[in-house]
Coordinates of C-alpha atoms in Angstrom, one line a residue:
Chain A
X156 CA 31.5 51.0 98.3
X157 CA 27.9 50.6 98.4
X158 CA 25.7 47.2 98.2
X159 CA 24.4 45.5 95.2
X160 CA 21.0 43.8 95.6
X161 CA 20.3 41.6 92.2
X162 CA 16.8 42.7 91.0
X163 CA 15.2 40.1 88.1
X164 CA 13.8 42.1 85.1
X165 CA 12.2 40.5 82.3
X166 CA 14.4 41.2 78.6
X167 CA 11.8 43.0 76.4
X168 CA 13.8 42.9 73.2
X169 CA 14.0 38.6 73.8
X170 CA 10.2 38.4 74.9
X171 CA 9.5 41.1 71.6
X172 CA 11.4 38.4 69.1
X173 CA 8.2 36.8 68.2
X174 CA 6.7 40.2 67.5
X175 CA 9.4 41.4 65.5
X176 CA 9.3 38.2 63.1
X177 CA 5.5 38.4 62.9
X178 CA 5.2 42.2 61.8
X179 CA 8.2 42.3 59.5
X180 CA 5.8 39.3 57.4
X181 CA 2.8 41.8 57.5
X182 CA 4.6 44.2 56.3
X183 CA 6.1 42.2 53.6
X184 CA 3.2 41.0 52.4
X185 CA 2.0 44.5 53.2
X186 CA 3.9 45.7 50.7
X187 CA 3.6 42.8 48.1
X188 CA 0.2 42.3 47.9
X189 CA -1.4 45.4 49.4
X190 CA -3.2 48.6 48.1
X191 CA -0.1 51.0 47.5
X192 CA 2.2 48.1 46.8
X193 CA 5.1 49.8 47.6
X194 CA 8.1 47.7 46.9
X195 CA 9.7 48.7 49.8
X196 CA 11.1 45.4 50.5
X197 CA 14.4 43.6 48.9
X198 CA 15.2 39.8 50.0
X199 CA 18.7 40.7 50.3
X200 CA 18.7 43.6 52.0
X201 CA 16.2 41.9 54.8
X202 CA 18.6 39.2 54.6
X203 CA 21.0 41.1 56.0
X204 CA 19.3 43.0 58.2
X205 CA 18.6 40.2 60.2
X206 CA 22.0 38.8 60.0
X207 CA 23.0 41.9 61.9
X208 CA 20.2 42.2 64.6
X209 CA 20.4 38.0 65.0
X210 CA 25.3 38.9 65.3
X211 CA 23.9 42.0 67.5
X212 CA 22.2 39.5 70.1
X213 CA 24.5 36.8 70.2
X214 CA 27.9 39.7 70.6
X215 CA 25.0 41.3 73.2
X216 CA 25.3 37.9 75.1
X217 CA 28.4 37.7 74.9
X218 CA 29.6 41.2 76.3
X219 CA 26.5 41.5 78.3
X220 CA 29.0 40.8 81.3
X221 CA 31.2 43.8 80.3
X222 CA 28.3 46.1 80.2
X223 CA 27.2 44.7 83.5
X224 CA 30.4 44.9 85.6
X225 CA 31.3 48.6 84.6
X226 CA 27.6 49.8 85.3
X227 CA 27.4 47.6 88.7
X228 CA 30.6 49.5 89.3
X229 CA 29.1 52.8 89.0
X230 CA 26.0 51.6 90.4
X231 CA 28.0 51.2 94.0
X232 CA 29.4 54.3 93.6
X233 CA 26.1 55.8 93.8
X234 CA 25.5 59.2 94.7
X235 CA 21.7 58.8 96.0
X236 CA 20.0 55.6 97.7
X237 CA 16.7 55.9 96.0
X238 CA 15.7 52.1 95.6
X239 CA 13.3 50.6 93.4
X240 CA 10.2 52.2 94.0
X241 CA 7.4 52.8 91.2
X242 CA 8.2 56.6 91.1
X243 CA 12.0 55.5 90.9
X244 CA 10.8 53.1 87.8
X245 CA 9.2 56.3 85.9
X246 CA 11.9 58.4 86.6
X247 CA 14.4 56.2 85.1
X248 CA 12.0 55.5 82.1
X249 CA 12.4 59.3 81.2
X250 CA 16.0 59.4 82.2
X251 CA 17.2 56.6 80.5
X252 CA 15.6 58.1 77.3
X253 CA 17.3 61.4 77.6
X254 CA 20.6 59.1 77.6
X255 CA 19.6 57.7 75.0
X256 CA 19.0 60.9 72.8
X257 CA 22.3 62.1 73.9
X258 CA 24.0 58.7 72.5
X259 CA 22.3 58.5 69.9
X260 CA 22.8 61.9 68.9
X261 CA 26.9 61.8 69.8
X262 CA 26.3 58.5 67.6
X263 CA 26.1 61.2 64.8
X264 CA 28.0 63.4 65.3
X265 CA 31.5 61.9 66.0
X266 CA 32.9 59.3 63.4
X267 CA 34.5 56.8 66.6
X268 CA 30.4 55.9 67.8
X269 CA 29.1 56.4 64.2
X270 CA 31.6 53.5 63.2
X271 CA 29.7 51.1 65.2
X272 CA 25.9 53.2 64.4
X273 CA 26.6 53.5 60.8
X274 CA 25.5 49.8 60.4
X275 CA 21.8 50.8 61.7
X276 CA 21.2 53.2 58.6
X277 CA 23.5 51.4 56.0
X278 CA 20.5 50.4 54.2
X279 CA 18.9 52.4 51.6
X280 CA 15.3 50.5 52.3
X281 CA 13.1 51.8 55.4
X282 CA 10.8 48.9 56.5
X283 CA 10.4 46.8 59.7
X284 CA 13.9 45.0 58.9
X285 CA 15.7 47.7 58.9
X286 CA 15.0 48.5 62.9
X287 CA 16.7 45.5 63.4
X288 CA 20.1 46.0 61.4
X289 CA 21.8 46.7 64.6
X290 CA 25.8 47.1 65.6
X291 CA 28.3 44.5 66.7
X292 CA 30.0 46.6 67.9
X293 CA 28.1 49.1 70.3
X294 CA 29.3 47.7 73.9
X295 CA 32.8 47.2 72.8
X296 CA 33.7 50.8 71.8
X297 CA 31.7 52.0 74.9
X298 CA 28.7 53.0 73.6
X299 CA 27.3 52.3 77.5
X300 CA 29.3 55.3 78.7
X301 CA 26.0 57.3 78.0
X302 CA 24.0 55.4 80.4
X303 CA 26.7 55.0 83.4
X304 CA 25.7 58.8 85.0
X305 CA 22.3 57.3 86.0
X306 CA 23.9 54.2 87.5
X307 CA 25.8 56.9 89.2
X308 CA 22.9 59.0 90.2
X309 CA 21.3 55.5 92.1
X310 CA 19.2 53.7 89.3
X311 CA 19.3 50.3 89.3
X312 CA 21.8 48.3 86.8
X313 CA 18.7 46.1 86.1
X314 CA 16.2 49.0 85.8
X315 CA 18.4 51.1 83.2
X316 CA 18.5 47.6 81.1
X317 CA 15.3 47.2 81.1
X318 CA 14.3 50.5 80.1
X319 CA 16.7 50.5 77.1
X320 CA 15.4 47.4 75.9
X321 CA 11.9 48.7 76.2
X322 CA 13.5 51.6 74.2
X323 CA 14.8 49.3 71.4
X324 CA 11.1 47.4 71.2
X325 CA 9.6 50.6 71.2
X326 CA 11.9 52.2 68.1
X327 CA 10.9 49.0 66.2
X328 CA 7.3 49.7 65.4
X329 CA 8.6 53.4 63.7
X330 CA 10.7 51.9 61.1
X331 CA 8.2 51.6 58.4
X332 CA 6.3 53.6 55.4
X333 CA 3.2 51.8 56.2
X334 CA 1.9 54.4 58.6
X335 CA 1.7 57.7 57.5
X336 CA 1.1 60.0 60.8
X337 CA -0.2 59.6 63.8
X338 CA -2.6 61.9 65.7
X339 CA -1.7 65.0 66.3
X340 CA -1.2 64.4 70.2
X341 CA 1.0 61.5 69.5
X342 CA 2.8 63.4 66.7
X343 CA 3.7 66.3 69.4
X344 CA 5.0 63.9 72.2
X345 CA 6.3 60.4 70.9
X346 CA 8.4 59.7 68.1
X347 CA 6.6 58.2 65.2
X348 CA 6.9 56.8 61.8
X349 CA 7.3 60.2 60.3
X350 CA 10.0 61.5 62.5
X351 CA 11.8 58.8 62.5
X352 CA 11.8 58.8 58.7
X353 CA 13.2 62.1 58.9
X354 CA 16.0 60.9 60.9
X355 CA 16.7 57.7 58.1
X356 CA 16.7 60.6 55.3
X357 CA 20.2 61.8 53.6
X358 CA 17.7 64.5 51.6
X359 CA 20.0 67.7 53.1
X360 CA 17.3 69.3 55.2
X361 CA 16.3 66.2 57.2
X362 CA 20.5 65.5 58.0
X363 CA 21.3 65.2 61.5
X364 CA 17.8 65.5 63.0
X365 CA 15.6 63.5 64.9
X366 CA 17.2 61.8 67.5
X367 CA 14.2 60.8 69.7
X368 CA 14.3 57.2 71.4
X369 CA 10.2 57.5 72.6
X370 CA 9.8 60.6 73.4
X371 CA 10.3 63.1 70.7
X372 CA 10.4 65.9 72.8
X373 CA 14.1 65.8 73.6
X374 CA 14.4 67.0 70.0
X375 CA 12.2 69.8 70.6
X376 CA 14.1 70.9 73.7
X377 CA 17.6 70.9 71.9
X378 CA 17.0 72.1 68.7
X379 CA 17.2 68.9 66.9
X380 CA 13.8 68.0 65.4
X381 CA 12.4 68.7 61.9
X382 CA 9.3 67.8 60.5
X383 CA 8.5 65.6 57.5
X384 CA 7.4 67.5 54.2
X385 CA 5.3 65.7 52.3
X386 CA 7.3 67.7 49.4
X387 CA 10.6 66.2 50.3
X388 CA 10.2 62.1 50.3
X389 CA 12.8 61.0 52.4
X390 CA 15.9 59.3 50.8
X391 CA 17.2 56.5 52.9
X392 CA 20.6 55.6 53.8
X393 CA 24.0 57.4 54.6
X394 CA 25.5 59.6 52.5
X395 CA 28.6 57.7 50.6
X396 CA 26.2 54.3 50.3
X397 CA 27.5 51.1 50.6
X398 CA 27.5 48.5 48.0
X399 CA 27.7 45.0 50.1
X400 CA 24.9 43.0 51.8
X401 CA 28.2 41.0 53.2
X402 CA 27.2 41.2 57.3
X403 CA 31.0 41.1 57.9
X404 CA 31.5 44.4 55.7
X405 CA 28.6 45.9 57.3
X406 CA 29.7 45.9 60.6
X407 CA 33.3 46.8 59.9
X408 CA 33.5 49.2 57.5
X409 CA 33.7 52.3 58.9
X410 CA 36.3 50.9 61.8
X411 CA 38.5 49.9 58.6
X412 CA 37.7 53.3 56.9
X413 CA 38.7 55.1 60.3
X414 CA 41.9 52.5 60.2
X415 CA 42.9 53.4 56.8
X416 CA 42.2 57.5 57.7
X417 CA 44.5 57.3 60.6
X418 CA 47.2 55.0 59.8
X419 CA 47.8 57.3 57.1
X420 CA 47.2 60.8 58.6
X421 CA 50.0 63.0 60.4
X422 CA 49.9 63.0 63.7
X423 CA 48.2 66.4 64.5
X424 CA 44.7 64.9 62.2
X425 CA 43.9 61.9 63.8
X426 CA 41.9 63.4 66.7
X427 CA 39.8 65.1 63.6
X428 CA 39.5 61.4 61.8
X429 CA 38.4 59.7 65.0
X430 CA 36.2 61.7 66.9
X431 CA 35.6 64.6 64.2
X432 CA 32.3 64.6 62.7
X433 CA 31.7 62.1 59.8
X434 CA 32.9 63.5 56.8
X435 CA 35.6 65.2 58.7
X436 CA 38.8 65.9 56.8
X437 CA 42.1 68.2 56.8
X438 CA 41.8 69.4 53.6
X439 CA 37.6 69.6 53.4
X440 CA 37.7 67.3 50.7
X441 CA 35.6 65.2 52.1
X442 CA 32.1 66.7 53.3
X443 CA 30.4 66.7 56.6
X444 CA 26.3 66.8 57.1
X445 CA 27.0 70.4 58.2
X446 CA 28.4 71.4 54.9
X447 CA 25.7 69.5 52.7
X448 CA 23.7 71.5 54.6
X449 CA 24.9 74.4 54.4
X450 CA 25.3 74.0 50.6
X451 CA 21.7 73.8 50.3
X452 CA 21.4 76.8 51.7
X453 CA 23.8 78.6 49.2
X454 CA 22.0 76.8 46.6
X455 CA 18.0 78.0 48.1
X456 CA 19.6 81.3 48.1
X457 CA 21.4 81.2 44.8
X458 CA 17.8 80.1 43.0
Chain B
X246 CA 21.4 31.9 76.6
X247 CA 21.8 29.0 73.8
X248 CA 18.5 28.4 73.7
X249 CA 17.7 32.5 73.0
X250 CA 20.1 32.5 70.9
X251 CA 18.7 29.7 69.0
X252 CA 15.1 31.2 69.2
X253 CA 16.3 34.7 67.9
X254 CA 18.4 32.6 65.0
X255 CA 15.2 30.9 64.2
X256 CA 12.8 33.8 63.8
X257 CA 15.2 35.3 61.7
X258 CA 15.2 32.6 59.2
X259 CA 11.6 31.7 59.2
X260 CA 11.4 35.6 57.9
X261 CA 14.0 35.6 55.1
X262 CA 12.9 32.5 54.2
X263 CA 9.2 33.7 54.3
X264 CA 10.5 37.1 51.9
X265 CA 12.4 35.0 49.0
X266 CA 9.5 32.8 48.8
X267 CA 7.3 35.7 48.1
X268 CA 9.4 37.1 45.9
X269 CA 10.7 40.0 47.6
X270 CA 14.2 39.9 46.0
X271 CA 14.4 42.7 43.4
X272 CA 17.6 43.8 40.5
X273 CA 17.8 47.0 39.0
X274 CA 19.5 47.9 35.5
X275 CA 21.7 51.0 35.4
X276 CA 20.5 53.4 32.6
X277 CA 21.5 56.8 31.7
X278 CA 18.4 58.2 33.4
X279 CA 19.2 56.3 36.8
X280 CA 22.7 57.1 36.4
X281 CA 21.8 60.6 36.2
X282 CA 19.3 61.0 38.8
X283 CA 22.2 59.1 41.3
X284 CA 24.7 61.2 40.6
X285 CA 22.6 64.3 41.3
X286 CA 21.3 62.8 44.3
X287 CA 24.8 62.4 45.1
X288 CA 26.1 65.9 44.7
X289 CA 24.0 68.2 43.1
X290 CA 27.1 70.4 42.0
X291 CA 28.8 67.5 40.0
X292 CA 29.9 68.1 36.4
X293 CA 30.5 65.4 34.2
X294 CA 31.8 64.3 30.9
X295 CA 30.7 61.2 29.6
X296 CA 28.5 58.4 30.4
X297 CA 30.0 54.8 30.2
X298 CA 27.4 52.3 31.0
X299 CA 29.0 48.8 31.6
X300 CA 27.2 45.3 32.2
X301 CA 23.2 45.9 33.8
X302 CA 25.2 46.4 37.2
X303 CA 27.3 48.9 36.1
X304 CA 27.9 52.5 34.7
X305 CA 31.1 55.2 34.8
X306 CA 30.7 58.7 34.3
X307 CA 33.6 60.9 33.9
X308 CA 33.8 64.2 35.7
X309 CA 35.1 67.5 34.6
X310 CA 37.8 67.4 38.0
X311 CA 39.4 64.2 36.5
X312 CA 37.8 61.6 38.4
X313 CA 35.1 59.0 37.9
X314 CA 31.6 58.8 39.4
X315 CA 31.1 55.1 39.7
X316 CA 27.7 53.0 40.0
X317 CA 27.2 49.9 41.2
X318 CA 23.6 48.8 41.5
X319 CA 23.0 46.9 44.7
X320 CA 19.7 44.8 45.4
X321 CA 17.1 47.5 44.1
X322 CA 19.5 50.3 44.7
X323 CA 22.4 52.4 43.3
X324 CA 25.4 53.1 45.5
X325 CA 27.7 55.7 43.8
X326 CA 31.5 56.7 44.9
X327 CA 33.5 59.3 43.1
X328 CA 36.9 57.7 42.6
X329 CA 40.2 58.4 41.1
X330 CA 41.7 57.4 37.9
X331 CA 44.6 55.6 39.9
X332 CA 41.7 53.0 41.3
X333 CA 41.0 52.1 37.6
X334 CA 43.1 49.4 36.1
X335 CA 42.5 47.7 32.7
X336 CA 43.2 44.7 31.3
X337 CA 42.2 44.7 27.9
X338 CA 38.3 44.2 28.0
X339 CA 38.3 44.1 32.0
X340 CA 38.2 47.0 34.6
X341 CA 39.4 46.8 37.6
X342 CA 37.7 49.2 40.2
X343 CA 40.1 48.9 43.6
X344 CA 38.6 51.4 46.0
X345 CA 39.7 49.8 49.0
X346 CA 36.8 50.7 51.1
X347 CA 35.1 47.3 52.6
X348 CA 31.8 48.8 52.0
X349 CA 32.2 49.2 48.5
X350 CA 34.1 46.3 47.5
X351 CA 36.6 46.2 44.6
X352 CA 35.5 44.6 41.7
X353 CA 35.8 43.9 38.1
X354 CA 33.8 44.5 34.9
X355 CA 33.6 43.7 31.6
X356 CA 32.4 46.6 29.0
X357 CA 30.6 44.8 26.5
X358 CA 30.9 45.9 23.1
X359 CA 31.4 49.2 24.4
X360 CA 33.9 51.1 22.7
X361 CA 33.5 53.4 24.9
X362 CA 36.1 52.1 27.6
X363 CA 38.9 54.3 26.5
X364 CA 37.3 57.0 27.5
X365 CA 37.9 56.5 31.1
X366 CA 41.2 57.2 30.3
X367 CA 40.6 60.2 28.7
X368 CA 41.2 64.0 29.1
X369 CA 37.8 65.1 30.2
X370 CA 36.2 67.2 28.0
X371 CA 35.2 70.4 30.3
X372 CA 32.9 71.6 27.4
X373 CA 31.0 68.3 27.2
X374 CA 27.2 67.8 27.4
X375 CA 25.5 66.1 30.7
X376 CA 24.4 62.8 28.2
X377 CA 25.7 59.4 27.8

């Protein structure tokens, strides 16, 4: 086993706080009082929101340990001893958002991590408050695995935290209808309001696409990005809506849906109901974003 | 890590408090035009019966497959579920909708002078026109 030298990193998501409260009153009154007046903003909805991002930190403070432990682990199992030089530091920033993309992505695509990301686009709003409607449950169901091969590979414990924080800060700015596009440049590289929009959407063509952290070219690379159409105003939320701004409801109930599924499913479909897509089910009764999809296509084709 | 805590708490109440105060809190009422435009948001390929509304929060539409498309307007939104007729239970004036889904929780209604209520009992009419 290898050595473990503690290296202090500032939090950016704790040191962003101030930030975060600041613009989400812009854009309220942004949205109240200015030019397009869209009334993209409900009380209740913000309301809870922020109840989830304020449970997120304090269950992040509390299993920050867990998180910590298994990736130190890893981290003295390491592979390479590359340190924590600046080239190391810029490395890891593009590393840690290619894990990111891949969680994120898996986050959609198989119900057991959707349970816990589900809560992120439960709301049918797209503002500044929704960026920080955040799982309780992310750490617990292992959500970290995703992170743990660069840990592996020799980057810092400290340095991958720190990047995914900067990650989260940098995703916050993106959640709004305030900004239209950027320049082209940034469009091509970074993610933006607009693709991020895209990713929000339940319109069928924008399902399941998007999954950028910062850099939107990871979308590019694997096939997964699709570009907003000013013809097709994005819808926000998930497909079956929920009807609750109860923070308790929000953050459990897909784990209770998933409960209910399997408890009551033979034996040989519970693999389908847990890690199957969302949507998943024996009998196709229920309807995954690859059928939506591919309904849409039957109906473009039928028209 | 209290005192963060504490700081994140406080941000976080200085901005709801800052969005009631101006207003931000918004109710919708279900009508048969919104109640059409959800359901065919919901499922494009959806064909229904008859269009029930309830209170402002609430409207019923009966589908040719035997089940009900349920709204429930949320904030400044609609959230629909198709459920079946076994979720429905009446007693006399009041529905009960049980879906037994925490994000949708079960509630009750009351169908004011809406004679209407029988109907989600009903045969569906396969031949029936998409209207309320």
């Amino acid at each position: 086993m290898l050595d473990y030298v503690p290296l202090n990193l500032p939090s950016p998501v704790v040191w962003a706080t101030p930030f975060f409260g600041f613009l989400v009153i812009t854009e309220m009154l942004y949205s109240k009082f200015g030019k397009s007046k869209t009334a993209n903003y409900e009380a209740k909805d913000s309301f809870a929101s922020l109840m989830m991002g304020v449970g997120n930190q304090i269950i992040g403070f509390a299993t920050a340990s867990l998180f910590f432990a298994i990736t130190v682990f890893a981290y003295k199992h390491r592979m390479f001893e590359i340190g924590t030089g600046p080239i190391v530091f810029i490395v890891c920033f593009f590393l840690e958002d290619l894990s990111f993309y891949w969680f994120h992505r898996i986050s959609h695509e198989s119900r057991y991590f959707w349970a816990s990301h589900i809560i992120h686009h439960s709301s049918q709003h797209y503002n500044l408050s929704t960026a920080l409607r955040q799982t309780w449950t992310g750490t617990l169901s292992g959500g970290f695995i995703f992170w743990l091969p660069l840990a592996f590979l020799g980057f810092h414990p400290a340095m991958i935290g720190f990047f995914s924080g900067l990650s989260l800060v940098y995703q916050f700015w993106i959640h709004t209808e305030a900004i239209d596009k950027m320049p082209k440049w940034f469009e091509a590289i970074l993610n933006t309001p607009s693709h991020h929009r895209v990713h929000h959407a339940v319109n069928p063509d924008y399902l399941d696409a998007n999954y950028a952290g910062v850099f939107i070219i990871w979308d590019k690379i694997f096939g997964t990005y699709v570009d907003e159409n000013e013809n097709n105003k994005p819808k926000y939320g998930v497909v079956t809506n929920i009807a609750t701004f109860n923070p308790l409801r929000i953050a459990f109930h897909e784990w209770f849906g998933i409960f209910k599924d399997i408890t009551t499913a033979k034996p040989n479909h519970i693999i389908g109901y847990l890690f199957g897509p969302p949507g998943w089910s024996p009998d196709g009764s229920r309807k995954t974003s690859k059928i939506i999809k591919q309904e849409r296509i039957d109906n473009k084709t039928q028209t | 890590m209290l005192s963060q805590i504490l700081f994140v708490l406080g941000a976080a109440s200085a901005v709801i408090g800052f969005g009631f105060l101006i207003g931000l809190s918004q109710n919708i009422t279900i009508d048969n035009e919104l109640a059409r435009q959800a359901a065919y948001n919901y499922d494009s390929n959806i064909i229904f019966d008859k269009l029930i509304i309830s209170d402002d929060k609430t409207a019923a539409l009966t589908l040719s497959n035997k089940g009900i498309l349920l709204f429930k307007a949320i904030g400044s939104r609609v959230s629909v579920r198709i459920i079946s007729k076994n979720n429905i239970e009446k007693h006399g004036e009041v529905i009960l909708f049980a879906l037994h889904d925490l994000g949708f929780p079960d509630f009750k209604t009351r169908f004011h002078n809406n004679n209407n209520i029988e109907t989600l009992f009903e045969e569906p009419n396969l031949g029936g026109a998409a209207n309320a």
